[in-house]
């Protein structure tokens, strides 16, 4: 499919016909990013599913793994690192604990606090999932040259910084 005949271009052409007074050019970027995000979300989700995880569970395990030995964080830290509410975090932790991937224990520094830690099985699962996740992300970028990837990353950093400076993002935690 050529650039001039993709779905977004056809939508823009229809808007130019129906509303010539309206500048529909932002759809060229936003519409394509939205469509691309849907495709990427689907492709990334297949890896999580192969490892018996949801995207949210993957995020929790990845946040624990990134913490370094002993691979644990307080639930409030996990909520911050995955940008979800503490209520949503509790549900994720419950599911992961039931699956034997994390364990809860009392904090050694705060008798009322809890700590969530990766179990050995949880570490094995996230290490395998993360390896496949990185391979998958690399293959999703394969259609682009190294120069295009670097340019795209630079553009996204610049664009996202304008949002990140304003408020935290719900997607900060992804991998």
mmCIF file of N, CA, C and O in Angstrom, residues 11-25 27:
data_model
loop_
_atom_site.group_PDB
_atom_site.id
_atom_site.type_symbol
_atom_site.label_atom_id
_atom_site.label_comp_id
_atom_site.label_asym_id
_atom_site.label_seq_id
_atom_site.Cartn_x
_atom_site.Cartn_y
_atom_site.Cartn_z
ATOM 1 N N UNK A 11 -9.263 8.857 4.506
ATOM 2 C CA UNK A 11 -10.102 9.611 5.451
ATOM 3 C C UNK A 11 -9.840 11.109 5.296
ATOM 4 O O UNK A 11 -10.776 11.916 5.257
ATOM 5 N N UNK A 12 -8.577 11.478 5.167
ATOM 6 C CA UNK A 12 -8.246 12.891 4.988
ATOM 7 C C UNK A 12 -8.838 13.437 3.685
ATOM 8 O O UNK A 12 -9.354 14.559 3.664
ATOM 9 N N UNK A 13 -8.769 12.645 2.634
ATOM 10 C CA UNK A 13 -9.359 13.075 1.353
ATOM 11 C C UNK A 13 -10.855 13.313 1.493
ATOM 12 O O UNK A 13 -11.397 14.280 0.958
ATOM 13 N N UNK A 14 -11.532 12.424 2.205
ATOM 14 C CA UNK A 14 -12.971 12.590 2.422
ATOM 15 C C UNK A 14 -13.261 13.867 3.201
ATOM 16 O O UNK A 14 -14.211 14.589 2.883
ATOM 17 N N UNK A 15 -12.452 14.166 4.209
ATOM 18 C CA UNK A 15 -12.657 15.400 4.969
ATOM 19 C C UNK A 15 -12.387 16.626 4.105
ATOM 20 O O UNK A 15 -13.095 17.637 4.201
ATOM 21 N N UNK A 16 -11.350 16.548 3.255
ATOM 22 C CA UNK A 16 -11.081 17.697 2.357
ATOM 23 C C UNK A 16 -12.258 17.927 1.423
ATOM 24 O O UNK A 16 -12.609 19.067 1.120
ATOM 25 N N UNK A 17 -12.885 16.834 0.965
ATOM 26 C CA UNK A 17 -14.049 16.955 0.085
ATOM 27 C C UNK A 17 -15.247 17.534 0.841
ATOM 28 O O UNK A 17 -15.920 18.438 0.362
ATOM 29 N N UNK A 18 -15.502 17.002 2.035
ATOM 30 C CA UNK A 18 -16.700 17.392 2.785
ATOM 31 C C UNK A 18 -16.533 18.686 3.570
ATOM 32 O O UNK A 18 -17.505 19.398 3.782
ATOM 33 N N UNK A 19 -15.314 18.945 4.012
ATOM 34 C CA UNK A 19 -15.065 20.154 4.804
ATOM 35 C C UNK A 19 -13.762 20.810 4.341
ATOM 36 O O UNK A 19 -12.741 20.757 5.026
ATOM 37 N N UNK A 20 -13.767 21.430 3.166
ATOM 38 C CA UNK A 20 -12.534 22.043 2.658
ATOM 39 C C UNK A 20 -12.010 23.156 3.573
ATOM 40 O O UNK A 20 -10.841 23.522 3.493
ATOM 41 N N UNK A 21 -12.866 23.660 4.444
ATOM 42 C CA UNK A 21 -12.465 24.704 5.386
ATOM 43 C C UNK A 21 -11.677 24.149 6.574
ATOM 44 O O UNK A 21 -11.090 24.907 7.332
ATOM 45 N N UNK A 22 -11.657 22.826 6.721
ATOM 46 C CA UNK A 22 -11.055 22.168 7.879
ATOM 47 C C UNK A 22 -9.686 21.594 7.512
ATOM 48 O O UNK A 22 -9.554 20.885 6.519
ATOM 49 N N UNK A 23 -8.683 21.904 8.300
ATOM 50 C CA UNK A 23 -7.345 21.342 8.088
ATOM 51 C C UNK A 23 -7.257 19.982 8.777
ATOM 52 O O UNK A 23 -7.148 19.900 9.998
ATOM 53 N N UNK A 24 -7.332 18.930 7.996
ATOM 54 C CA UNK A 24 -7.287 17.563 8.535
ATOM 55 C C UNK A 24 -5.872 16.993 8.531
ATOM 56 O O UNK A 24 -5.676 15.807 8.802
ATOM 57 N N UNK A 25 -4.873 17.816 8.289
ATOM 58 C CA UNK A 25 -3.497 17.307 8.207
ATOM 59 C C UNK A 25 -3.000 16.660 9.498
ATOM 60 O O UNK A 25 -2.203 15.711 9.414
ATOM 61 N N UNK A 27 -4.363 14.530 11.239
ATOM 62 C CA UNK A 27 -4.722 13.107 11.168
ATOM 63 C C UNK A 27 -3.632 12.285 10.505
ATOM 64 O O UNK A 27 -3.525 11.084 10.759
#
